[in-house]
XYZ file of C-alpha atoms in Angstrom:
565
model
C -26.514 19.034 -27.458
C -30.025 17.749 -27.341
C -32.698 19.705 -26.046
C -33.427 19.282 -22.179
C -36.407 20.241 -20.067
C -34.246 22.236 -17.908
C -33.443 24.624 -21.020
C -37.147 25.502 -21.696
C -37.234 26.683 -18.031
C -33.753 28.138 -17.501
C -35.451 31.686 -17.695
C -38.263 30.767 -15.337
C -36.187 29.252 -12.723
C -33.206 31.421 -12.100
C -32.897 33.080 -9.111
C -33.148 36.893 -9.183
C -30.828 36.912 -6.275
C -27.722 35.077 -8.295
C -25.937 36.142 -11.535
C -27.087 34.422 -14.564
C -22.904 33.638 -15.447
C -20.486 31.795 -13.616
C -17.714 34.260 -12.220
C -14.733 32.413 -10.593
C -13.219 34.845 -8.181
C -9.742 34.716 -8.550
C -10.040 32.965 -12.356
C -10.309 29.013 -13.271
C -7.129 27.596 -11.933
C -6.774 24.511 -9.573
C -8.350 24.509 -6.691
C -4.838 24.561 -4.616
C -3.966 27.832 -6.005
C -6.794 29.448 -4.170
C -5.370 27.934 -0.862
C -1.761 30.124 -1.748
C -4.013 32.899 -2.538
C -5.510 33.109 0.559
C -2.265 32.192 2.682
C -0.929 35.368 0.745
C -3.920 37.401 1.189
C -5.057 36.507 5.124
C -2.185 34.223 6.230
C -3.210 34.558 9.716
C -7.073 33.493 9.140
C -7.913 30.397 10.757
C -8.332 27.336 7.714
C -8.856 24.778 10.119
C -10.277 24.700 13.387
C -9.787 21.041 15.244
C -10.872 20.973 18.593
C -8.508 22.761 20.505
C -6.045 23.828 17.414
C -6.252 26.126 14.908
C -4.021 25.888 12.167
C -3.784 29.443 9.992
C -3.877 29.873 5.854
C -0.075 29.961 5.917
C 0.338 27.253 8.013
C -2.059 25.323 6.127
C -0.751 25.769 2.610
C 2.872 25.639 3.909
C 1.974 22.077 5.582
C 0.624 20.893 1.819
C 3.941 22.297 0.126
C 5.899 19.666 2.375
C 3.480 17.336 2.181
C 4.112 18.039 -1.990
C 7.915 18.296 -1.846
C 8.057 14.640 0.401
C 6.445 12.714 -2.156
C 8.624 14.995 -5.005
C 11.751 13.754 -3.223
C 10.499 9.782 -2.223
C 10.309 9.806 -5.919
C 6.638 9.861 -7.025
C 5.630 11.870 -10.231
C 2.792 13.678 -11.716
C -0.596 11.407 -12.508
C 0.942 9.094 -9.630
C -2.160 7.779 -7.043
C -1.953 8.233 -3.785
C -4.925 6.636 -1.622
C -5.815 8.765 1.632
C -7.236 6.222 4.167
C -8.681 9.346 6.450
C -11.337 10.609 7.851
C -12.731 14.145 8.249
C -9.385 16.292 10.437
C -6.339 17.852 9.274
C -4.278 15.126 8.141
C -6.686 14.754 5.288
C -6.319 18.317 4.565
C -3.094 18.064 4.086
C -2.339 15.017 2.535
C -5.436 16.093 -0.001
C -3.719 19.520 -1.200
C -0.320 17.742 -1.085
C -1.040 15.683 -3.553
C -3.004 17.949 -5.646
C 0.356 20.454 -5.857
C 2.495 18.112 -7.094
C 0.241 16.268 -9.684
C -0.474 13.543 -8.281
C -4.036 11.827 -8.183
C -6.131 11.522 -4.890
C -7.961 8.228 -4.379
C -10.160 9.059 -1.198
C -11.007 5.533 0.850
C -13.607 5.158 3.066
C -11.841 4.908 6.801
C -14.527 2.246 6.848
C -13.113 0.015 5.049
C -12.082 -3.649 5.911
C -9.077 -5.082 4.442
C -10.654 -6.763 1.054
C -12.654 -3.259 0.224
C -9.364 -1.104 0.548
C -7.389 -4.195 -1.362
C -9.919 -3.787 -4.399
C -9.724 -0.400 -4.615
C -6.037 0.183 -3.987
C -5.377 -2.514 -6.853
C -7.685 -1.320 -9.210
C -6.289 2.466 -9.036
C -2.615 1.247 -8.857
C -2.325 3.308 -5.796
C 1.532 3.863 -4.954
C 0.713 5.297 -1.258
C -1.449 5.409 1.253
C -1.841 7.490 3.994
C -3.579 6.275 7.008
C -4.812 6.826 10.855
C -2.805 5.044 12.950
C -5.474 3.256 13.790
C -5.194 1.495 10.380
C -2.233 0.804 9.717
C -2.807 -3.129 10.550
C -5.318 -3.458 7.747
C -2.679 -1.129 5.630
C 0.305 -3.650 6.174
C -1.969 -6.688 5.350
C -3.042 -5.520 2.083
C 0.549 -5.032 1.392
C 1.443 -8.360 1.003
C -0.837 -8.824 -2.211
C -0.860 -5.376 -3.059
C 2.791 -3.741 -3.407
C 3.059 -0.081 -1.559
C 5.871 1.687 -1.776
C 5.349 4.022 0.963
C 2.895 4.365 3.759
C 2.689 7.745 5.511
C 0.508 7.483 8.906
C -0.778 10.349 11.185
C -3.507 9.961 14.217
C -5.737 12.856 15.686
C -3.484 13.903 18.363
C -0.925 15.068 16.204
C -3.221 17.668 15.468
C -3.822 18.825 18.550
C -2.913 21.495 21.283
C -0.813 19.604 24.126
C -3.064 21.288 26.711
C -5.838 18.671 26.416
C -9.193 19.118 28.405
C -11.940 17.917 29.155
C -13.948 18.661 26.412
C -12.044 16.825 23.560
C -13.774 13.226 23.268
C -10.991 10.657 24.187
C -11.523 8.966 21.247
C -9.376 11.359 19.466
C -7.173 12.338 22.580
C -5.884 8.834 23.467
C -2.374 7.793 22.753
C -1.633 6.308 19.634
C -2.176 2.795 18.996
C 0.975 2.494 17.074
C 4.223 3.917 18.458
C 6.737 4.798 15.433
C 6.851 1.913 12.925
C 9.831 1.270 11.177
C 8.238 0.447 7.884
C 5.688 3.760 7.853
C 6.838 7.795 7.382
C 5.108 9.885 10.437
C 3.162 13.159 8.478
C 4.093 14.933 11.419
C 8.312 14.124 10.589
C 7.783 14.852 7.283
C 5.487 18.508 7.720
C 8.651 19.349 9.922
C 11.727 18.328 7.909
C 10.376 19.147 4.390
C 10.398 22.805 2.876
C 7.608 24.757 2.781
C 8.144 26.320 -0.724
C 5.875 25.918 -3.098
C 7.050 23.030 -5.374
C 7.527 23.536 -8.675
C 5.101 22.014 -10.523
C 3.417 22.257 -14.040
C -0.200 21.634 -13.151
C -2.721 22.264 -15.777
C -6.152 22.477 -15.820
C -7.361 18.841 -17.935
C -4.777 17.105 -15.474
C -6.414 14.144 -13.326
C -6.955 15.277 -9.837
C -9.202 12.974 -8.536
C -10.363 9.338 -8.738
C -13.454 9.036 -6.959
C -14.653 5.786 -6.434
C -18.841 4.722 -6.671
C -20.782 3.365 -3.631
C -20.955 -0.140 -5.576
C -24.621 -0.266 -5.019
C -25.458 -2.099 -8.055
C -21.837 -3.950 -8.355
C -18.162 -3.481 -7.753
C -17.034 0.190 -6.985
C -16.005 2.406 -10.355
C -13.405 4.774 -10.322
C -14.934 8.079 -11.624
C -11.864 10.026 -13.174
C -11.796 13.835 -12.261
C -9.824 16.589 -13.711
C -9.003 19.995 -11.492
C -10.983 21.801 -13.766
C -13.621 19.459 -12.724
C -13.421 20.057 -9.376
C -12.866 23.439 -9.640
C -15.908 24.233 -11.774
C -18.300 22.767 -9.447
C -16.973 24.308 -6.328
C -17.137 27.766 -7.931
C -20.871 26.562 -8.537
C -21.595 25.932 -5.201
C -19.739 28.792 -3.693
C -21.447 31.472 -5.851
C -24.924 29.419 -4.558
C -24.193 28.760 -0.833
C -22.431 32.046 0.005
C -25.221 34.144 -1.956
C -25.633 37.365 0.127
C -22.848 37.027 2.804
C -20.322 38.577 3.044
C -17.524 35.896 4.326
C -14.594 38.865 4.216
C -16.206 39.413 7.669
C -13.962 37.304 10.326
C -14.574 35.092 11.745
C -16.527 33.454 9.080
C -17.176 29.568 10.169
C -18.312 26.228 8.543
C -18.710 23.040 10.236
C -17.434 20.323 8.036
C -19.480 17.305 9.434
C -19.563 15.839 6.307
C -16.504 13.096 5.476
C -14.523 14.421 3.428
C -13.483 11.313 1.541
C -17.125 11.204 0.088
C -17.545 13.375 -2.947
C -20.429 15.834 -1.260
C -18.351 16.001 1.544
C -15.218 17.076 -0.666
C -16.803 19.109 -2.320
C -18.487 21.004 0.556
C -14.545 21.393 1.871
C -13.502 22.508 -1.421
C -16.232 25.221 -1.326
C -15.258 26.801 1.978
C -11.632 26.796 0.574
C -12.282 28.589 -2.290
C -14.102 30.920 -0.510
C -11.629 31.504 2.321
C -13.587 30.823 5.386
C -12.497 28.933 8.458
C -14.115 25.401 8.672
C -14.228 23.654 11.735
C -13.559 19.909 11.286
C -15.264 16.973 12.771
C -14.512 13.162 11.378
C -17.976 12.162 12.638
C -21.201 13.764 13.501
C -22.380 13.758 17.294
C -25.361 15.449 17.989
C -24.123 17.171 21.432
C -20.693 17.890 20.010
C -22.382 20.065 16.825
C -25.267 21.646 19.503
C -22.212 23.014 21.103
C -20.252 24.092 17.768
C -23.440 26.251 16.600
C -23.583 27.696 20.365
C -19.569 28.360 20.092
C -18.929 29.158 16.486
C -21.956 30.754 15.240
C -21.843 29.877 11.717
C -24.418 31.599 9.364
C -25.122 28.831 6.980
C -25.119 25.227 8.162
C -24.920 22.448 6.181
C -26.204 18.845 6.879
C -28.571 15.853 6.274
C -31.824 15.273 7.452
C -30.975 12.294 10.239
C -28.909 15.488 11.564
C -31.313 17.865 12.004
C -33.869 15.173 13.340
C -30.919 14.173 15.841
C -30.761 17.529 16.775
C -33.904 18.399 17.631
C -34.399 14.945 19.534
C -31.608 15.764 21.930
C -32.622 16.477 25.275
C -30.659 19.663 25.511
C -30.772 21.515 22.673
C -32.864 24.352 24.396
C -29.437 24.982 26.143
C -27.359 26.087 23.012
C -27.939 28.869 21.245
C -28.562 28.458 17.518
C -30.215 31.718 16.087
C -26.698 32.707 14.169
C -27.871 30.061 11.133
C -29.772 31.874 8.782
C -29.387 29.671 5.773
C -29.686 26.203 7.079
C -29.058 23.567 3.438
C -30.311 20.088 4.157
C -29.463 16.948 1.927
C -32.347 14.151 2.245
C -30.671 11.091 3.394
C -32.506 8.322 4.642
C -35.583 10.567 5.056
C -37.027 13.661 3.057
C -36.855 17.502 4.068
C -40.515 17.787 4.574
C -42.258 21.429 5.115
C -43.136 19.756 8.697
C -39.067 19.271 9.306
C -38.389 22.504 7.753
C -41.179 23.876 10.282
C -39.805 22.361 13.261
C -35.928 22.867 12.612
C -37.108 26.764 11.833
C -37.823 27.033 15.667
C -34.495 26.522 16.809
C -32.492 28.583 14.412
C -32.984 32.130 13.169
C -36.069 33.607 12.484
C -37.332 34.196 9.146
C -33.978 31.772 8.434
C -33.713 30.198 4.919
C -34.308 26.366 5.222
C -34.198 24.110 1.922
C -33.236 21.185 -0.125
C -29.379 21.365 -0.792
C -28.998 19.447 -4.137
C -28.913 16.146 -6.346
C -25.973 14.820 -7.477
C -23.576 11.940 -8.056
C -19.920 10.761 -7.964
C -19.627 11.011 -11.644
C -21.194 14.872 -11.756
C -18.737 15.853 -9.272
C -22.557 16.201 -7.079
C -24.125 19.442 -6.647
C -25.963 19.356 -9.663
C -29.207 21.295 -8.549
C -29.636 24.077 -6.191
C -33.305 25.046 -4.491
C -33.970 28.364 -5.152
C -33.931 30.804 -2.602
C -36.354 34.019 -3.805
C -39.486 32.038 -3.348
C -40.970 29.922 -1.382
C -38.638 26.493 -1.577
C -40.390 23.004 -3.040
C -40.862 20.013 -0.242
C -40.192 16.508 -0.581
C -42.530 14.004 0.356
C -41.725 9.988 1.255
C -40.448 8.268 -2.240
C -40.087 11.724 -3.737
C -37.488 14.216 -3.038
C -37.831 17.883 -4.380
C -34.348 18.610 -5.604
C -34.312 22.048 -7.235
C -33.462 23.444 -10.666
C -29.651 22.619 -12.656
C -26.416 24.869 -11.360
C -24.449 26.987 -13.591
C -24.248 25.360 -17.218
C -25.832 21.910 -15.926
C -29.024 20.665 -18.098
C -31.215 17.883 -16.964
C -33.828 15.801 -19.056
C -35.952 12.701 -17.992
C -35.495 10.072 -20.651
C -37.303 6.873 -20.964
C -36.718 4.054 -19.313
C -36.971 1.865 -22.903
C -35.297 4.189 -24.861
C -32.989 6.748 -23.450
C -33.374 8.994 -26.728
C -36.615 9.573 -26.123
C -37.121 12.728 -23.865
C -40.863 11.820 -21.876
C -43.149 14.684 -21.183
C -43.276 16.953 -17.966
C -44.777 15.113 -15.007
C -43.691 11.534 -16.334
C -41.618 9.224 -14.613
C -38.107 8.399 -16.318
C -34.157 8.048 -15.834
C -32.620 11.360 -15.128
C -29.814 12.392 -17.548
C -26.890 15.010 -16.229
C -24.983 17.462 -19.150
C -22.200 19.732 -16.543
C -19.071 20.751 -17.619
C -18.097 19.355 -14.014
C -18.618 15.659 -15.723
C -16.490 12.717 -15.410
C -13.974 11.642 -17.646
C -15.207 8.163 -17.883
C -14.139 4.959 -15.139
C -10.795 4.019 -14.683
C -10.097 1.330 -16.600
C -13.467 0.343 -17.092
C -14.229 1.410 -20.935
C -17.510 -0.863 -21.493
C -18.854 0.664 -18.611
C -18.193 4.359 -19.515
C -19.514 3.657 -22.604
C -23.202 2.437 -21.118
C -22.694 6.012 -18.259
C -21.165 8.378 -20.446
C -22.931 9.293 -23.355
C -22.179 12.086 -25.937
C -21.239 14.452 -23.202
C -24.615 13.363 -20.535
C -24.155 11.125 -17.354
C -27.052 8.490 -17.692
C -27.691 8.419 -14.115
C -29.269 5.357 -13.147
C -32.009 7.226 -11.321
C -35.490 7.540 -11.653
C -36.708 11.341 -11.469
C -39.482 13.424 -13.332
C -40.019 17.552 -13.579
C -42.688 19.535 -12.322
C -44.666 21.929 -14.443
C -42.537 24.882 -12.508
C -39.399 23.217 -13.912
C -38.300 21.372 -10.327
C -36.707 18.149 -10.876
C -37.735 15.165 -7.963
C -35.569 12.298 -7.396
C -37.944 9.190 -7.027
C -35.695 6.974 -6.980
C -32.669 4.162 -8.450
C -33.725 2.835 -12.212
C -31.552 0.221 -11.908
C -32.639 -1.370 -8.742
C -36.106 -0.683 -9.931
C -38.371 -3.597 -9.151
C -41.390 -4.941 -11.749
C -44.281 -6.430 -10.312
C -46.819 -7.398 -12.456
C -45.917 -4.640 -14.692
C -45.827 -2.182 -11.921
C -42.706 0.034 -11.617
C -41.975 -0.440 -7.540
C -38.975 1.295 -6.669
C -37.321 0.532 -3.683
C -36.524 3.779 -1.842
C -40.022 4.524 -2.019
C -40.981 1.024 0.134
C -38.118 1.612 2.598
C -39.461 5.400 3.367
C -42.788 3.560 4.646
C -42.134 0.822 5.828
C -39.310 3.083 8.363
C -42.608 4.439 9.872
C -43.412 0.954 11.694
C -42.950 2.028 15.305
C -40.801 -1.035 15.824
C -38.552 -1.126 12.389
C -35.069 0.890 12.729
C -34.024 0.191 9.625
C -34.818 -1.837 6.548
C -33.751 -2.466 2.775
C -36.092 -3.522 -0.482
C -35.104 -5.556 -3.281
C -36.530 -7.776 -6.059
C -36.821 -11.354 -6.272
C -37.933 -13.797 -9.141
C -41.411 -14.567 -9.167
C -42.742 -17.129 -11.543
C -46.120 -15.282 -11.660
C -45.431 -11.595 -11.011
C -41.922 -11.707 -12.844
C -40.652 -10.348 -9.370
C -41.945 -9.291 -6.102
C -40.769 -6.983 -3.149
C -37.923 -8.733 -0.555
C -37.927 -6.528 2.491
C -34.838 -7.211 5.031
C -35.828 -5.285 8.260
C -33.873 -4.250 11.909
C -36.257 -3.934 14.772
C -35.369 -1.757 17.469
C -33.490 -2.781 20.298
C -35.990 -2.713 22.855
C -39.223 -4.345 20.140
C -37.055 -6.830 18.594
C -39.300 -9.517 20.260
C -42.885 -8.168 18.748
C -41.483 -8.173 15.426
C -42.757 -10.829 12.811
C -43.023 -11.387 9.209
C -46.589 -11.239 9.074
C -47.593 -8.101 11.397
C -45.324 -6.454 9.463
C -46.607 -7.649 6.369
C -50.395 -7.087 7.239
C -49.097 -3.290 8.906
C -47.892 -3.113 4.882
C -51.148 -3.843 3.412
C -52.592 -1.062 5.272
C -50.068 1.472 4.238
C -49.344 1.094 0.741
C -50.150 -0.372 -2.994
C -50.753 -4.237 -3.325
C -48.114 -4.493 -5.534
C -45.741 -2.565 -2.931
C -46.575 -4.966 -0.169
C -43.173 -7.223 0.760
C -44.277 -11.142 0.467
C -40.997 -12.003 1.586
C -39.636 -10.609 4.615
C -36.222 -11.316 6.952
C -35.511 -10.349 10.096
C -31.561 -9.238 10.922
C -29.161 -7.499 13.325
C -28.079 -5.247 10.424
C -27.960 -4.604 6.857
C -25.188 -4.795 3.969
C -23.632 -0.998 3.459
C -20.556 -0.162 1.899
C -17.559 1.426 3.067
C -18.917 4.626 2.187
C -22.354 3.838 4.480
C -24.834 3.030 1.444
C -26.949 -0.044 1.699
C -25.540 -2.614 -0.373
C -29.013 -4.036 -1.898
C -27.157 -6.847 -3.821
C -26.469 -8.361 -1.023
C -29.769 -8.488 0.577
């Protein structure tokens, strides 16, 4: 394996505070395993707290053994895809570790999805099944008639919860369900009660397919990233043996929120994490800023997780001198949409513990399995900046080099811009069905990224931005992220997306697509904000052509869909 700059500074940059090897703690088995471990060990230990219901480790892995044995007996077999149309609550707990104890493979689906984007991606996984929220079971049954599947298994939020309903349950998830019992769709609640809840015998090995994980799509149709277990379970070891770092979670109750969607790979991964571990994660299948206030008051977790539009939201809402958050001591923030800056790190520090650990959670990508860098936590954490994000230093057995943009042999020096290149053992097996394109990712063993990044002289990588949206004007590298951070500090722009566009002069220049705010939408003009540009960054930078919209392309999965702009 070719020298990276990570390996010159792998002494340097290691925590004191973590072991220099990777232990698992109950060995490297499949992730699922863990879940019968800890129904055996603490069987009364709540898993999963929804709203009003608790549901124990027993009860949890015994629900995913019938969940197993149903599909066993309706006749599907190992390596068999089974799409999980869900968002973040029970149901997709289940139906998750179902599947993964009988050998099948999970294809997670964005609950966002419109008929066309789940069509595409149940077709190109050859997804058997699908299991869906009531409230999508329409779009379900009208893929079906191009795309043949064989069994559709729905569930809603109420089935998963206590029949003494109050107040403080948002109706949203208390309301009846939109579809009484359809003929042509299994209920997961018939099926958790009139399948076994033995263990099913399978032969599940380590190299197995767990997982296809599909892309965002922001630079073309969505890939599916093939996963093994021992993929999976690699990376959440990582992260456990990082995130739980000096806690000791044996002390009940020990509770994670699980804002994060589950379906996306940092938010499966952040579940798999507190299920290895054995904690009790309370589930949410959206973030609402008064809802988690009052979690933090009521659960007082230890370590929070969440991205930066959370903690802003959070501190911006009106009442959050009311709830009591001083039980976080480790607060882990993804930048999404804006950086963890020392000044939010400052300001979020008032609310929660003193002397609490705040930093930069990690980098990664779908095809890593994410979590690929860690901030570390015996000195005084690195701070991102607008267009560049301090990400940390490479988990256990990752290396990271910058190559060059020209020539992705060529490693460029410390300090220089160029495409960031991922070795982990957690790596993908290469796109389903998509050789070419494995072939142009998946190099000799390293995940060619696609984004632009560079290492500090400490050994720290930054994440600048995409490569392959990168936009050359004039011979100047403009990269889009970087143009979307500023131009998101016009008092009137909400939100906004960069692109390149032909130029016979320039080669290309900047496209900015931009959503006012509500109440400004009729100061806003192409050339204020174009002249507020020229004041506020490079020449080069400036947008010379800008639209005005309602909203902006994303993806199922929320990303902005710059293609389309």
């Amino acid at each position: 394996m070719q020298m990276s700059h990570s390996d010159q500074w792998r002494e340097k940059t290691w925590p004191s505070n973590l072991p220099r090897q990777l232990r698992f703690s109950a060995g490297a088995k499949p992730l699922a395993e863990y879940l019968t471990d800890h129904a055996e060990a603490c069987p009364n230990r709540a898993a999963i707290v929804f709203y009003n219901q608790t549901i124990t480790y027993k009860e949890l892995d015994t629900g995913a053994n019938a969940f197993a044995n149903f599909l066993i007996a309706s006749g599907f077999k190992k390596k068999d895809r089974i799409a999980l149309f869900l968002t973040t609550f029970p149901g997709f707990a289940i139906a998750y570790l179902g599947i993964l104890k009988m050998g099948g493979i999970v294809v997670a689906c964005s609950p966002d999805f419109k008929a066309w984007e789940l069509e595409y991606q149940l077709s190109d996984s050859g997804s058997r099944a699908v299991v869906c929220l009531d409230d999508h079971l329409d779009i379900v049954k009208e893929v079906s008639k191009n795309h043949r599947i064989e069994s559709i298994i729905v569930t809603g939020y109420r089935d998963f919860l206590n029949a003494e309903i109050g107040p403080d349950i948002p109706p949203e998830y208390t309301r009846e369900r939109k579809h009484a019992q359809s003929p042509d769709a299994f209920e997961l609640t018939d099926i958790l009660a009139q399948y076994t809840g033995d263990a099913p015998e399978c032969d599940i090995r380590l190299d197995d397919i767990a997982l296809l994980q599909y892309t965002g799509g922001t630079t073309g149709l969505p890939k599916g990233a093939i996963h093994t277990h021992y993929n999976a379970i690699y990376k959440t070891a990582c992260r456990a043996s990082i995130a739980f770092n000096g806690f000791d979670t044996q002390q009940e109750p020990f509770y994670m929120l699980q804002m994060a969607k589950i379906y996306h790979i940092a938010g499966m991964l952040q579940f798999n994490v507190n299920l290895y571990q054995g904690v009790s994660q309370v589930l949410f299948p959206k973030f609402d800023t008064a809802e988690t206030l009052k979690a933090i008051h009521t659960y007082r977790p230890a370590i929070l997780s969440t991205v930066t539009p959370m903690n802003a939201a959070m501190m911006n809402h009106p009442d959050i001198e009311k709830y009591d958050l001083k039980s976080v001591r480790r607060s882990m923030i993804v930048s999404l949409g804006m950086p963890l800056t020392k000044e939010l790190a400052r300001r979020w520090g008032r609310f929660i513990a003193e002397d609490a650990q705040i930093a930069e959670s990690s980098y990664g990508l779908t095809e890593t399995h994410t979590g690929d860098t860690f901030m570390p936590l015996d000195r005084e954490p690195k701070w991102g900046k607008p267009g560049e994000m301090a990400v940390g230093v490479p988990v256990y057995g990752g290396s990271i080099k910058i190559v060059s943009l020209e020539n992705n042999n060529e490693i460029v020096p410390v300090g220089e811009k160029g495409e960031i290149a991922v070795y982990s053992p957690s790596n993908f097996k290469g796109y389903w069905n998509k050789p070419a394109e494995t072939q142009n990712t998946l190099i000799d063993g390293w995940v060619y990224t696609g984004d632009i990044g560079k290492f500090d002289a400490d050994g720290y990588l930054y994440w600048l931005g995409r490569a392959k949206e990168m936009i050359k004007v004039s011979g100047y590298s403009v990269f889009p992220e970087e143009v979307e951070l500023l131009l998101k500090g016009h008092p009137h722009i909400a939100e906004c997306g960069v692109t390149g566009i032909a130029d016979p002069k320039k080669g290309e220049v900047v496209k900015a697509v931009v959503v006012p705010r509500a109440q400004y939408g009729d100061l806003v003009s192409a050339n204020e904000i174009r002249e507020w540009a020229a004041k506020k960054m490079a020449y080069y930078k400036v947008p010379q052509e800008i639209e005005i919209r309602d909203s902006l392309p994303v993806s199922g999965t929320g990303k902005l869909l710059r293609r389309k702009l």
